[in-house]
mmCIF file of C-alpha atoms and ligand atoms in Angstrom:
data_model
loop_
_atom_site.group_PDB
_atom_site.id
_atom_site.type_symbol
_atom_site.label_atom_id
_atom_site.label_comp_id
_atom_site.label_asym_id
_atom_site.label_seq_id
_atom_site.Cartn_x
_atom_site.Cartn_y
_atom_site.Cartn_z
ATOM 1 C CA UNK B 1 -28.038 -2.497 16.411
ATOM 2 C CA UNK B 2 -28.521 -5.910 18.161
ATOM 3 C CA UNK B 3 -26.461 -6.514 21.066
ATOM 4 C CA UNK B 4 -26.261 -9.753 22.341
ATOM 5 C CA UNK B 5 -24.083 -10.294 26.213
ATOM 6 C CA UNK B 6 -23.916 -14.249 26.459
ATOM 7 C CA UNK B 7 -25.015 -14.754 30.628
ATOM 8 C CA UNK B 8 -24.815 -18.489 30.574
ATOM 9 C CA UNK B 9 -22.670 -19.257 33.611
ATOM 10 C CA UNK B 10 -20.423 -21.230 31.613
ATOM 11 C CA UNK B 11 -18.784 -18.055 29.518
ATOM 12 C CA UNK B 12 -19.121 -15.899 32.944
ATOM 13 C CA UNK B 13 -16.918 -18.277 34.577
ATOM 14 C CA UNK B 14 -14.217 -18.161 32.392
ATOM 15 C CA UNK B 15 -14.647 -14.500 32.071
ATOM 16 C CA UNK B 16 -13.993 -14.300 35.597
ATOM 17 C CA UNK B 17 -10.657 -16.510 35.033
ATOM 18 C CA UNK B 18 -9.885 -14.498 31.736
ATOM 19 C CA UNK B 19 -9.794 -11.098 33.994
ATOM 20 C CA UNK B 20 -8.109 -12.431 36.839
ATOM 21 C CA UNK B 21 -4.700 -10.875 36.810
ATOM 22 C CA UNK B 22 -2.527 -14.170 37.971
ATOM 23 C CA UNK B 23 -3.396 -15.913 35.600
ATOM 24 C CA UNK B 24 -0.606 -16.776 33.022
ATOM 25 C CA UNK B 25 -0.733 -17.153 29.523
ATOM 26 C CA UNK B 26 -1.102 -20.873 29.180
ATOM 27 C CA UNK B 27 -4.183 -20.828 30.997
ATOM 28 C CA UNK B 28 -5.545 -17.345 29.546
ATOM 29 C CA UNK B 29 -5.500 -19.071 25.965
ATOM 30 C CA UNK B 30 -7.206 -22.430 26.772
ATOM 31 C CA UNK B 31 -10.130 -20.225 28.573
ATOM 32 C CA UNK B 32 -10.353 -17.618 25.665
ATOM 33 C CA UNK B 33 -10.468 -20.952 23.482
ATOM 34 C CA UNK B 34 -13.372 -22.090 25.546
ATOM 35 C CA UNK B 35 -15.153 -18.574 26.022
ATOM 36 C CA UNK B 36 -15.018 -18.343 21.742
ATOM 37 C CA UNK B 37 -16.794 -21.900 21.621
ATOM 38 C CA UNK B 38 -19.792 -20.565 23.994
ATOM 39 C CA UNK B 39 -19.927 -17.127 21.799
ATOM 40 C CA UNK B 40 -19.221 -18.675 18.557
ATOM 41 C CA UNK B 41 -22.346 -20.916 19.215
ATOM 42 C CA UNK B 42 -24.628 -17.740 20.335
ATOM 43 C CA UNK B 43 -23.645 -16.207 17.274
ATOM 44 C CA UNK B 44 -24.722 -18.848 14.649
ATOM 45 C CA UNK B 45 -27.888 -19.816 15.918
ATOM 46 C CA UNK B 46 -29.933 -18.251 13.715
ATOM 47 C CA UNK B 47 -27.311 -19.874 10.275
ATOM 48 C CA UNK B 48 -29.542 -21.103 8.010
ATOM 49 C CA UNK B 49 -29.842 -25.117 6.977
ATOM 50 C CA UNK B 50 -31.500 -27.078 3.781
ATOM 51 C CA UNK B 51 -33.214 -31.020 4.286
ATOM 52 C CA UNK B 52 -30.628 -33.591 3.426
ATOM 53 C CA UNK B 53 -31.556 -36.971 2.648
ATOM 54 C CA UNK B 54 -29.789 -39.743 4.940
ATOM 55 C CA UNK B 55 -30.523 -42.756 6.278
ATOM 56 C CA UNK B 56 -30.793 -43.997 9.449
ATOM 57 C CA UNK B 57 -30.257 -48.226 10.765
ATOM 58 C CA UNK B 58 -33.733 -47.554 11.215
ATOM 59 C CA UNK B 59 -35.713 -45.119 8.608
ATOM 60 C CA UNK B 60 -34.743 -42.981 5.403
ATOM 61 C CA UNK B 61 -35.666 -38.852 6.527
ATOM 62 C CA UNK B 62 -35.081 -35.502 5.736
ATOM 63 C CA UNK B 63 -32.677 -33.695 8.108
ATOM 64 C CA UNK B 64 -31.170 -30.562 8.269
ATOM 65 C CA UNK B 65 -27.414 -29.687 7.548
ATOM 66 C CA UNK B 66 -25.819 -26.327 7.177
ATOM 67 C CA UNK B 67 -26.557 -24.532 3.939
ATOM 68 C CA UNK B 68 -24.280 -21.673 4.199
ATOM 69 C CA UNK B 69 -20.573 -20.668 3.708
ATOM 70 C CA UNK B 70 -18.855 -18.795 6.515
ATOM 71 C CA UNK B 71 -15.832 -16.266 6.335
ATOM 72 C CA UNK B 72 -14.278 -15.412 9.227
ATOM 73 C CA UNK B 73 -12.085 -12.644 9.868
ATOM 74 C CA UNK B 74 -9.599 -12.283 13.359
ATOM 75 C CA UNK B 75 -7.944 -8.975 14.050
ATOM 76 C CA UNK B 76 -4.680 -9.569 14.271
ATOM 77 C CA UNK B 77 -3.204 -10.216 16.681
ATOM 78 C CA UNK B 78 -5.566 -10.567 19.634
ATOM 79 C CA UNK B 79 -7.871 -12.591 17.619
ATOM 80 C CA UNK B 80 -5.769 -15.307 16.698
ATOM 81 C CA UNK B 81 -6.541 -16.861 19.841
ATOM 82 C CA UNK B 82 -9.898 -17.002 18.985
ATOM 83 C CA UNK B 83 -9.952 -18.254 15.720
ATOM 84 C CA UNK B 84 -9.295 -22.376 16.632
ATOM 85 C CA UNK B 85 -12.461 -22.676 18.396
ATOM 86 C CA UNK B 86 -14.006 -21.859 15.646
ATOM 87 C CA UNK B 87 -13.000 -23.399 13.083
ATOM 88 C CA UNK B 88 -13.269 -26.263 15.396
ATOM 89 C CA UNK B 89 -16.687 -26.015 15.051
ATOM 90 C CA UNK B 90 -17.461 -25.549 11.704
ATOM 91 C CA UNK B 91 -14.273 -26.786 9.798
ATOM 92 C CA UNK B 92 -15.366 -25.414 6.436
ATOM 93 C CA UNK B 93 -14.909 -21.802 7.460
ATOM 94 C CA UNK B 94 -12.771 -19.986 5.359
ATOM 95 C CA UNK B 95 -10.513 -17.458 6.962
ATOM 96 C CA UNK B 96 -9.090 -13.776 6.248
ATOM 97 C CA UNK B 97 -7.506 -11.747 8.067
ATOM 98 C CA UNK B 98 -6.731 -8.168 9.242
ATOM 99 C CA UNK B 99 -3.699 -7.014 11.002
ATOM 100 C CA UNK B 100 -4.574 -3.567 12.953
ATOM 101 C CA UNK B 101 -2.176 -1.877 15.766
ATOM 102 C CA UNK B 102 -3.324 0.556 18.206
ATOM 103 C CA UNK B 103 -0.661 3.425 18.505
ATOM 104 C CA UNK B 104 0.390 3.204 22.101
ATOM 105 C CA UNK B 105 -0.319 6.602 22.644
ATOM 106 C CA UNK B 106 -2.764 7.875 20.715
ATOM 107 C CA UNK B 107 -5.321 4.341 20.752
ATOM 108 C CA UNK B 108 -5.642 5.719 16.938
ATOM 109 C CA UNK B 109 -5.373 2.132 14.734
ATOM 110 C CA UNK B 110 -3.007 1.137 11.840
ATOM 111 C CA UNK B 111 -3.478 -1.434 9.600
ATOM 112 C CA UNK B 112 -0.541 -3.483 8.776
ATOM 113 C CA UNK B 113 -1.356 -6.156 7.040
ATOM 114 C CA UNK B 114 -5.076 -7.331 4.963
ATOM 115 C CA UNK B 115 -5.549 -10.398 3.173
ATOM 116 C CA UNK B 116 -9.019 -11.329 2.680
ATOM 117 C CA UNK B 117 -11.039 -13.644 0.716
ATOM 118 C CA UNK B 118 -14.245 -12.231 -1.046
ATOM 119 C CA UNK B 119 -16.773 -11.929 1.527
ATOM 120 C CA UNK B 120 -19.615 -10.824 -1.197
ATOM 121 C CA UNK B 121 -23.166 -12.261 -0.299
ATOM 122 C CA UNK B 122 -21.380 -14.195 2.730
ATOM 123 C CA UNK B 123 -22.454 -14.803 6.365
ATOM 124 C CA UNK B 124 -19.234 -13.089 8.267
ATOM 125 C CA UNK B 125 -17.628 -13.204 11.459
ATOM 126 C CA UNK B 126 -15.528 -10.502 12.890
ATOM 127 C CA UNK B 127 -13.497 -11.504 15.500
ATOM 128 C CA UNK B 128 -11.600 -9.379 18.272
ATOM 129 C CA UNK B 129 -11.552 -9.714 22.188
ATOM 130 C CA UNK B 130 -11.353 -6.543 22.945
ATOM 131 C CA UNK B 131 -13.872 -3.574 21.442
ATOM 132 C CA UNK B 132 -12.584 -0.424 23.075
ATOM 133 C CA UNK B 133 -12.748 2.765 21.162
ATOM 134 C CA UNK B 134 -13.625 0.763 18.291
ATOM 135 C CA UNK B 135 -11.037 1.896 16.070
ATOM 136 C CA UNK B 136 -10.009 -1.466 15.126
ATOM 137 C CA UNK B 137 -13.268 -2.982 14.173
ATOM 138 C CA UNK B 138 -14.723 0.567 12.711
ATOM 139 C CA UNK B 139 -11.854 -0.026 10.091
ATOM 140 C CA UNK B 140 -12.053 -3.774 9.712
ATOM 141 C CA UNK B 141 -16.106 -3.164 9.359
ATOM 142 C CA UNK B 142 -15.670 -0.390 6.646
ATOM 143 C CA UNK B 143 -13.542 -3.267 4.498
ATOM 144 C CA UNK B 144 -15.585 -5.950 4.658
ATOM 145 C CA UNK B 145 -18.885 -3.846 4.334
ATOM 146 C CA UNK B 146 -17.343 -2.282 0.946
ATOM 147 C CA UNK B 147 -18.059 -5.830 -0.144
ATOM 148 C CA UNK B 148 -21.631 -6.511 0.048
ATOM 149 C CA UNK B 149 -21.665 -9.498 2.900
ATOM 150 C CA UNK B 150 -24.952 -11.078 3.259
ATOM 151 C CA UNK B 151 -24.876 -10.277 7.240
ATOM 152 C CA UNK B 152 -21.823 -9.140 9.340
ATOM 153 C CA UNK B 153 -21.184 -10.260 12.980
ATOM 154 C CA UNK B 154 -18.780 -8.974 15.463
ATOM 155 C CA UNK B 155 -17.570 -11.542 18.344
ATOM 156 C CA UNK B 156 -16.243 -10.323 21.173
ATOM 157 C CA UNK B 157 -14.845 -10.976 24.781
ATOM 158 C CA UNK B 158 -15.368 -7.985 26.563
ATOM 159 C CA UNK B 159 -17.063 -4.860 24.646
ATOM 160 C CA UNK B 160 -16.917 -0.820 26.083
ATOM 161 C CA UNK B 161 -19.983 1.170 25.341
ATOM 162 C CA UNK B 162 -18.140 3.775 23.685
ATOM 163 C CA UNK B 163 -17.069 1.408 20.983
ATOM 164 C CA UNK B 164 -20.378 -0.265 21.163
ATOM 165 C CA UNK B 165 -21.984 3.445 20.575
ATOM 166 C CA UNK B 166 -19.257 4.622 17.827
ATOM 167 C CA UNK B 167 -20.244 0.969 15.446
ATOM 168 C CA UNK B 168 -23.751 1.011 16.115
ATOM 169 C CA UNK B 169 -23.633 4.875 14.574
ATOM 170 C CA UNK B 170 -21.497 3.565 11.573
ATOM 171 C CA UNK B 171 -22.793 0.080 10.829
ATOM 172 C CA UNK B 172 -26.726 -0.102 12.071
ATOM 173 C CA UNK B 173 -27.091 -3.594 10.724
ATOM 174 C CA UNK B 174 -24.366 -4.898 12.999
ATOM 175 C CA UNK B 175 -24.569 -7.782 15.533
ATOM 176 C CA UNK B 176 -21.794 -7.944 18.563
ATOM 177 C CA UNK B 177 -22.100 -10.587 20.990
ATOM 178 C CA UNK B 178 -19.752 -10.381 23.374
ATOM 179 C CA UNK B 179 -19.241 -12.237 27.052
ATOM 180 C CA UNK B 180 -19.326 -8.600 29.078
ATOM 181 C CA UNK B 181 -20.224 -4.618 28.336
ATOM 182 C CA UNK B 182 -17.805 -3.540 30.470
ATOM 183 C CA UNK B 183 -18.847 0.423 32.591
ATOM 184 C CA UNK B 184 -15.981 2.735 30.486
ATOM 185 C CA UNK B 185 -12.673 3.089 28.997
ATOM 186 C CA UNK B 186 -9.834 4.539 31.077
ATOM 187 C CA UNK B 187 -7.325 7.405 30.145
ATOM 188 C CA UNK B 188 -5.635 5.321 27.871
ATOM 189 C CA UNK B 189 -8.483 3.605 25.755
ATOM 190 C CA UNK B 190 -8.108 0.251 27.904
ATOM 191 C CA UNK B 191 -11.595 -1.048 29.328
ATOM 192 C CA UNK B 192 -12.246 -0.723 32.912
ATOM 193 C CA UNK B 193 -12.726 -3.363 34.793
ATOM 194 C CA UNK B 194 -11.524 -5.134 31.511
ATOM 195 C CA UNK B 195 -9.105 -7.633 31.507
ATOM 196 C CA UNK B 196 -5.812 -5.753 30.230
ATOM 197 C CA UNK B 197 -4.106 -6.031 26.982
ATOM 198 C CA UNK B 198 -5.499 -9.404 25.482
ATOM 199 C CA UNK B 199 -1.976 -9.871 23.240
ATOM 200 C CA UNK B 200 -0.159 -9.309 25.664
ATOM 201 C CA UNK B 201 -2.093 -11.700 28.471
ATOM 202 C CA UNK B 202 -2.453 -14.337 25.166
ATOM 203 C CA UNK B 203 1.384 -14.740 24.297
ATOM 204 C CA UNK B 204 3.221 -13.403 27.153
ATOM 205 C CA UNK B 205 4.637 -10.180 25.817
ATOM 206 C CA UNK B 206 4.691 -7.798 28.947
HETATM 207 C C1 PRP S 301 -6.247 -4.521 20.790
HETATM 208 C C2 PRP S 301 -7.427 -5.448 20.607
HETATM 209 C C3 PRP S 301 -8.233 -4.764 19.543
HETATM 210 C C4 PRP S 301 -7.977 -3.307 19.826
HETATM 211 C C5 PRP S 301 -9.196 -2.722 20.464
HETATM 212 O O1 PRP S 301 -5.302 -4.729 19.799
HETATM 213 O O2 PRP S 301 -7.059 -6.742 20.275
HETATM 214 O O3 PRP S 301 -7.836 -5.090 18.233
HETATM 215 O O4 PRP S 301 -6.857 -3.249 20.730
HETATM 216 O O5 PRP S 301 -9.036 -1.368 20.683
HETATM 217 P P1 PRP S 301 -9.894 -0.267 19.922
HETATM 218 O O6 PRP S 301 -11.317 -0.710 19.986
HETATM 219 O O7 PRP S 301 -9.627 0.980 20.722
HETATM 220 O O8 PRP S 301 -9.380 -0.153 18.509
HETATM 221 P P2 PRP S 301 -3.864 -4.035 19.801
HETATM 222 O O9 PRP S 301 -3.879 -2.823 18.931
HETATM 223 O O10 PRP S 301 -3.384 -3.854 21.192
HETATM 224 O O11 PRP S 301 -2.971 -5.084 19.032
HETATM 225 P P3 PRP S 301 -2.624 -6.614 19.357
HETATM 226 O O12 PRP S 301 -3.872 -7.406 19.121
HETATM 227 O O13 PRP S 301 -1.562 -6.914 18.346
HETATM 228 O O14 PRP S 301 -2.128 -6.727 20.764
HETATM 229 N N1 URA S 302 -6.988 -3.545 23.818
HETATM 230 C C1 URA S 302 -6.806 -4.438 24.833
HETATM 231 O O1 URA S 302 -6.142 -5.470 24.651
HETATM 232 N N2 URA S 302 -7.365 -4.150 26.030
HETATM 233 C C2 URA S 302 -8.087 -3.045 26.248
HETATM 234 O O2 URA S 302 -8.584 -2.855 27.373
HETATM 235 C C3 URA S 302 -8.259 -2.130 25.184
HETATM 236 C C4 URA S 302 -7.695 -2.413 23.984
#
């Protein structure tokens, strides 16, 4: 399964800032905004495009435009704060969504809430900060993969390699790209070094 760790300086900076523990939740939004943008790109490079005809002040030509529909799907709640800077860059997205809830003391996931459009022979994002046991996505992955997608993505902040190992078992044909593969998980499922609990650090519920 292809793993992809974005090293451009840009998204390490505002990793760093992301992980930082003073820093409140105004600022920890517009960075995981701006972190998104940097994966978000990574991630679509390879979207396919047709010729369009246009013309220029100078010249009629052929030039490429995108030729492909996009679904993508943010794990509530942590990936709501993901989820404008991408449809900031491609506004014709369309958007479902999957509401999962790690039990506080188990790390087991619930889901809670599921609406999602059809995602059959469609390029799809998965999108989630934080990829720790891999619960969360595991679950999100087995619904969307019931549907035939063209190609699934996962789009992450910071990734652990046991969640990393657990998808790449159950979905081979995955892509993650994430902004850090962080060294291990601690004794209660949170990444270490990490950067906490994302939903918490995004809306200021401590
Ligand atoms: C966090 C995070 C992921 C999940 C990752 O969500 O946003 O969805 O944990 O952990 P896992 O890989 O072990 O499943 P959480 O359940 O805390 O809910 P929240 O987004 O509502 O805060
Ligand atoms: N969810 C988080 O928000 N942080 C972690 O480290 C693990 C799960």
């Amino acid at each position: 399964m292809p793993l992809t760790v974005v090293q451009h300086p840009l998204a390490q900076h505002y990793l760093t800032h992301l992980r930082d523990e003073t820093t409140k939740p105004a600022l920890f939004r517009t960075l995981a905004r701006k972190l998104t943008t940097l994966l978000a790109i990574e991630a679509t490079r390879t979207l396919q495009t047709v010729s369009h005809p246009i013309r220029t002040p100078l010249k009629s030509i052929d030039s490429p435009v995108l030729d492909q529909g996009i679904v993508i799907v943010p794990i509530l709640r942590a990936g709501l704060g993901m989820v404008d800077a991408i449809t900031d860059l491609f506004p014709e997205v369309s958007v479902g969504y999957i509401g999962m809830a790690r039990d506080e003391e188990t790390a087991i996931a619930n889901s809670y809430y599921r609406k999602l459009p059809s995602v059959e022979g469609r390029e799809v994002l998965l999108i989630d900060p934080m990829l720790a046991t891999g619960g969360s996505a595991e679950a999100a992955l087995e619904d969307i993969y019931s549907q035939n997608p063209a190609r699934v993505q996962l789009i992450c902040i910071v990734a652990a390699p046991e969640g990393v190992s657990r998808l790449e078992k159950a979905f081979p044909s995955l892509n993650i790209i994430t902004a850090a593969l962080d060294d291990e998980l601690n004794d209660r499922k949170y990444i270490v070094p990490g950067l906490g609990d994302f939903g918490d650090r995004l809306y200021g519920t401590f």
